[in-house]
PDB file of C-alpha atoms in Angstrom:
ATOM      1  CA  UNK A   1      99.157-113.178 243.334  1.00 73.00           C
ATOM      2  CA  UNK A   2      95.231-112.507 244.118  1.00 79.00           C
ATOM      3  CA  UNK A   3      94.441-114.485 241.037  1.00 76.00           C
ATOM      4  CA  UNK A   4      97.044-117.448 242.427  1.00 78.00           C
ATOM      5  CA  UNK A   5      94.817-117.617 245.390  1.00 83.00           C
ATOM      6  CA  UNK A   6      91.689-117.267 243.885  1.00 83.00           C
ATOM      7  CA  UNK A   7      92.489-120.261 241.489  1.00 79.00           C
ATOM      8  CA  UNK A   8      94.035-122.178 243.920  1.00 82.00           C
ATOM      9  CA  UNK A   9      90.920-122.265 245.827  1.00 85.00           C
ATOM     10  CA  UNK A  10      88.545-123.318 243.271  1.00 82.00           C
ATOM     11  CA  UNK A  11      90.551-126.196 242.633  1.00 81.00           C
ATOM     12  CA  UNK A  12      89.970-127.170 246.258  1.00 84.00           C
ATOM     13  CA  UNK A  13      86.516-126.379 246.288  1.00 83.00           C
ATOM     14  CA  UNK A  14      85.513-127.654 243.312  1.00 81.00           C
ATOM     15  CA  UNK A  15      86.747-131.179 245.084  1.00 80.00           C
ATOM     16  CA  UNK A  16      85.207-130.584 248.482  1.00 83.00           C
ATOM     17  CA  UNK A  17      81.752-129.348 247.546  1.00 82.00           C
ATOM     18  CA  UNK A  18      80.483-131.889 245.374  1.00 79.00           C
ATOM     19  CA  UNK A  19      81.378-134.458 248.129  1.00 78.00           C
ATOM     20  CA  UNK A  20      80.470-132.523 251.158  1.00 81.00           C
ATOM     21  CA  UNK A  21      77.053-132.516 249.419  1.00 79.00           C
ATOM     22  CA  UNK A  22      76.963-135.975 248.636  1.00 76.00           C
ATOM     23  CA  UNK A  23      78.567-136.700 252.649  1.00 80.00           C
ATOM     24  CA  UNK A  24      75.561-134.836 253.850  1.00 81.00           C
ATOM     25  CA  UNK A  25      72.432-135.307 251.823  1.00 77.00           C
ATOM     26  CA  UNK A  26      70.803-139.163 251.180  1.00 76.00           C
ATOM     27  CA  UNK A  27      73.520-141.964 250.223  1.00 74.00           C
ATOM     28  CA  UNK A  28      72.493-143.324 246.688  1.00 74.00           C
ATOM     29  CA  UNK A  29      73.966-144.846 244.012  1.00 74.00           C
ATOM     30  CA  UNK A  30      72.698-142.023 241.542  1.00 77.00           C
ATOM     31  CA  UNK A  31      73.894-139.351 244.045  1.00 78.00           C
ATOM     32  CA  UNK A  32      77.435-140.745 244.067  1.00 78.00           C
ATOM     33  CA  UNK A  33      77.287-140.332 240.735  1.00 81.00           C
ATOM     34  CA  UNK A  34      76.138-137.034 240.373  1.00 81.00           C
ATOM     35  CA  UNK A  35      78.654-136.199 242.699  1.00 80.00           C
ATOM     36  CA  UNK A  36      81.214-137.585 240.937  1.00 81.00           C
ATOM     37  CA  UNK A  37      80.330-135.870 237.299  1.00 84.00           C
ATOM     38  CA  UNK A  38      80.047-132.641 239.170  1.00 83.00           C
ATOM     39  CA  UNK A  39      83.300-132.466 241.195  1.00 82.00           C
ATOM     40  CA  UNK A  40      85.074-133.931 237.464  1.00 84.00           C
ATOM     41  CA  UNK A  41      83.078-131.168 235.711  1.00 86.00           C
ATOM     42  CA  UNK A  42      83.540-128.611 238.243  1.00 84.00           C
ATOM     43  CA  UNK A  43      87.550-129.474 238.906  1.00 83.00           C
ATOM     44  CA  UNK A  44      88.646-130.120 234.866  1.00 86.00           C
ATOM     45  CA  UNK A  45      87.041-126.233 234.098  1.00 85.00           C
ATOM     46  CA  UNK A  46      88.508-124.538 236.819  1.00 83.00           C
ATOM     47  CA  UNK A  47      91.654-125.936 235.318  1.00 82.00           C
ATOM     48  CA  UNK A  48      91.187-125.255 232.125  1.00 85.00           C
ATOM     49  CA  UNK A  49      90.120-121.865 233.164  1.00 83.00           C
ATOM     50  CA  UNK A  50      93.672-121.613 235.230  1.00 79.00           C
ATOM     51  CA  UNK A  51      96.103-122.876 233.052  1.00 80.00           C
ATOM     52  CA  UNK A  52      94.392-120.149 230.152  1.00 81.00           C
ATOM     53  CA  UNK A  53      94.844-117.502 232.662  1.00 76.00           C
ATOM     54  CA  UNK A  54      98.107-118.906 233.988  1.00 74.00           C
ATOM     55  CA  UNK A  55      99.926-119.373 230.710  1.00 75.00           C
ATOM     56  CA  UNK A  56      98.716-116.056 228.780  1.00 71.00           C
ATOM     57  CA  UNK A  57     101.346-114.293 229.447  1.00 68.00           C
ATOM     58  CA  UNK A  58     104.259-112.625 227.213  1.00 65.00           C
ATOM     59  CA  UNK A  59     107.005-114.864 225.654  1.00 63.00           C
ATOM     60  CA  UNK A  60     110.734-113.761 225.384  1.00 64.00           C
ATOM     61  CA  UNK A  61     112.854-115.613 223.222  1.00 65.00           C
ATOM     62  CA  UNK A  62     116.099-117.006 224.591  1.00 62.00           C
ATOM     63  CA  UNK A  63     119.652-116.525 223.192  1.00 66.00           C
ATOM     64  CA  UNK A  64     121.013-119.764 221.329  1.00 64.00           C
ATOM     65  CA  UNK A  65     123.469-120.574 223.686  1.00 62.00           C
ATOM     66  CA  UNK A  66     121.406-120.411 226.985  1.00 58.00           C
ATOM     67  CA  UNK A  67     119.083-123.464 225.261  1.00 59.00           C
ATOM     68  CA  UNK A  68     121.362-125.683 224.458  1.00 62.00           C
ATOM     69  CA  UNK A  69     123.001-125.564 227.899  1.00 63.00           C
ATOM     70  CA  UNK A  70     119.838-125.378 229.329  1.00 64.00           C
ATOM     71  CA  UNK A  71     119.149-128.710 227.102  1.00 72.00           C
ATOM     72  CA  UNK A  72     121.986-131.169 228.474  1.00 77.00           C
ATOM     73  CA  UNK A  73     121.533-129.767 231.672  1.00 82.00           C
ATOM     74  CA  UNK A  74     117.549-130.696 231.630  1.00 84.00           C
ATOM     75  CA  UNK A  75     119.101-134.594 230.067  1.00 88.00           C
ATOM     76  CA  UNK A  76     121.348-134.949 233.345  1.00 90.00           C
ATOM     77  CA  UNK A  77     118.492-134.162 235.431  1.00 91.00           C
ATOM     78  CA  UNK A  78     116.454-136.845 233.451  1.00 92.00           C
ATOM     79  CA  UNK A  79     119.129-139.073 233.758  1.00 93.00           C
ATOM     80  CA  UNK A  80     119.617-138.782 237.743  1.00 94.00           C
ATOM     81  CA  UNK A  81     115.971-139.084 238.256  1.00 94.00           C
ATOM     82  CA  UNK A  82     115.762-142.630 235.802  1.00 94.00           C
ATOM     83  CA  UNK A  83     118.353-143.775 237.497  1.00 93.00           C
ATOM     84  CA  UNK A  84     116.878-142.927 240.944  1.00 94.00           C
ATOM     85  CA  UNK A  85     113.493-144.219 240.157  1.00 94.00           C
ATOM     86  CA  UNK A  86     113.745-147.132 238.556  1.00 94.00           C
ATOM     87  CA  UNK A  87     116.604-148.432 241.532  1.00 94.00           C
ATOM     88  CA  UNK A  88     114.020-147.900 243.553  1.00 93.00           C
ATOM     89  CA  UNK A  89     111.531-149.764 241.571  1.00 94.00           C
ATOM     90  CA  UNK A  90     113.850-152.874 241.018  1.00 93.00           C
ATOM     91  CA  UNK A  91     115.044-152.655 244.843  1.00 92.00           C
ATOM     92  CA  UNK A  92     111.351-152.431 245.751  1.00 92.00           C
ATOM     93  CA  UNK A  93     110.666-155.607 243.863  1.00 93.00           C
ATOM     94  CA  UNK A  94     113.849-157.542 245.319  1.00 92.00           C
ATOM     95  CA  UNK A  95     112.894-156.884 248.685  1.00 92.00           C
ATOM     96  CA  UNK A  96     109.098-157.866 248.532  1.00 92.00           C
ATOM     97  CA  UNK A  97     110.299-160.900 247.038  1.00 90.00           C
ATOM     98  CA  UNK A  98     113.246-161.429 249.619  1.00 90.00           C
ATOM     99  CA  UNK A  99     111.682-160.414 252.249  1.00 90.00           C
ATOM    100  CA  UNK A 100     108.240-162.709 252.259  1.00 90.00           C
ATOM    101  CA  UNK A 101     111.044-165.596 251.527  1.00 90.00           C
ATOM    102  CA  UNK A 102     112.879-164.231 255.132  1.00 90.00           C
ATOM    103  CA  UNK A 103     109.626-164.448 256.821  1.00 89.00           C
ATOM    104  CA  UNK A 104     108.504-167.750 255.216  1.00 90.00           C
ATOM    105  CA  UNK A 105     111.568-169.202 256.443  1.00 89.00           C
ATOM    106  CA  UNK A 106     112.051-167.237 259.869  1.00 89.00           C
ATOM    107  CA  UNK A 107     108.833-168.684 260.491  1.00 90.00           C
ATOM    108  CA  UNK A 108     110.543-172.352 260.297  1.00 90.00           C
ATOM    109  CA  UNK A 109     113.885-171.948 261.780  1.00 88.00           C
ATOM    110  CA  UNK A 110     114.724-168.933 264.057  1.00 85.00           C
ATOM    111  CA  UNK A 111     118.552-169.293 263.498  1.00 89.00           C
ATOM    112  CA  UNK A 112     118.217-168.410 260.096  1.00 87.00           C
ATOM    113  CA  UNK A 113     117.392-164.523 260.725  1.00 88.00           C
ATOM    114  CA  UNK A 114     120.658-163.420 260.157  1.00 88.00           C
ATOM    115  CA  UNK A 115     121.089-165.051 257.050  1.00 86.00           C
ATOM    116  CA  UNK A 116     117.612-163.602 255.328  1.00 87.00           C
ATOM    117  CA  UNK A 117     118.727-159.991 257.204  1.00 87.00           C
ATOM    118  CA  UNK A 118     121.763-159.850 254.472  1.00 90.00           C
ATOM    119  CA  UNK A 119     119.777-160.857 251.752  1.00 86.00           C
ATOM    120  CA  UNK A 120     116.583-158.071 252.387  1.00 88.00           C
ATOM    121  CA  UNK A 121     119.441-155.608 252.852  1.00 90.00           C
ATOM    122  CA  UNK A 122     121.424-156.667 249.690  1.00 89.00           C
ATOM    123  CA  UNK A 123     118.124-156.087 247.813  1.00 88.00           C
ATOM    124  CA  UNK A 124     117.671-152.641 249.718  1.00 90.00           C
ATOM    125  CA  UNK A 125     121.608-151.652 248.429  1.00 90.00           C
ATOM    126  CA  UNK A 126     119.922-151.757 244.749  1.00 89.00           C
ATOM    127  CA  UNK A 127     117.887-148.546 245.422  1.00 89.00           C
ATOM    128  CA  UNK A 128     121.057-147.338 247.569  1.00 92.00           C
ATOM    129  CA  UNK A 129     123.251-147.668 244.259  1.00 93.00           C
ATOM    130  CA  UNK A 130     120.916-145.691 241.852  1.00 92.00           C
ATOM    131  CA  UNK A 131     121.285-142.678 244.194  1.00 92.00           C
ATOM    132  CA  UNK A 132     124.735-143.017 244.137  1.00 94.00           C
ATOM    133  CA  UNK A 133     124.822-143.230 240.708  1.00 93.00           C
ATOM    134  CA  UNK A 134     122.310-140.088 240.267  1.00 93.00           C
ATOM    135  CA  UNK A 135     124.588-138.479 242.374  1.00 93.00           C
ATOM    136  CA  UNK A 136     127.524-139.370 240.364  1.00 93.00           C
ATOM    137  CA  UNK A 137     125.481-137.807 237.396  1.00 91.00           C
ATOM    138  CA  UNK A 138     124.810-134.776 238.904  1.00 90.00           C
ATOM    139  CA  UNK A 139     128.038-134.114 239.833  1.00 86.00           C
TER     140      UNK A 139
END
């Protein structure tokens, strides 16, 4: 647990002291730089350094059955969480477009608002859907 703690906290500080230096000595271009290789150099090692210490440990083999079971259940969660994220992504693309054209034409008639309301919200039930449907999957 010590060495959790211990690793954890070089990861932060290998972020925060490179910049607090760079925050509180003379604002150059070459300093920002220096900075910059430091905290990559400094954060990539300590790592490195952790996932070596972190992954060293014994491995057990599993029985045959628990893997395969262990395999289609990993595929469903894959599934639910495609199905989730890319909803999202098309219903985040519907609505930008939807919505600007609500706006553009809000801006010219008033009345129309209820009209571009369905539309935004018919391109907010595509994201709505996927999680249904990840849902579905996950039984």
């Amino acid at each position: 647990m010590l060495l959790k703690i211990t690793l954890i906290a070089a990861l932060i500080l290998s972020i925060l002291i490179p910049f607090g230096a760079f925050l509180l000595g003379e604002k150059k271009k070459g300093n920002l730089k220096a900075a910059l290789a430091c905290n990559a150099l400094f954060f990539f090692g300590s790592l490195i350094i952790a996932d070596i210490l972190l992954w060293n440990g014994q491995v057990l083999a599993a029985d045959s059955g628990a893997v395969t079971s262990a395999s289609s259940e990993g595929w469903r969660y894959m599934a639910a969480a495609l199905a989730t994220g890319l909803s999202c992504i098309g219903g985040g693309i519907a609505v930008a477009s939807a919505a600007s054209a609500a706006l553009g034409a809000m801006s010219e008639d008033s009345s129309i608002m209820g009209k571009a309301l369905i539309f935004v919200a018919l391109a907010e039930g595509i994201a709505l859907y996927g999680l249904i449907v990840s849902f579905t999957i996950l039984g």
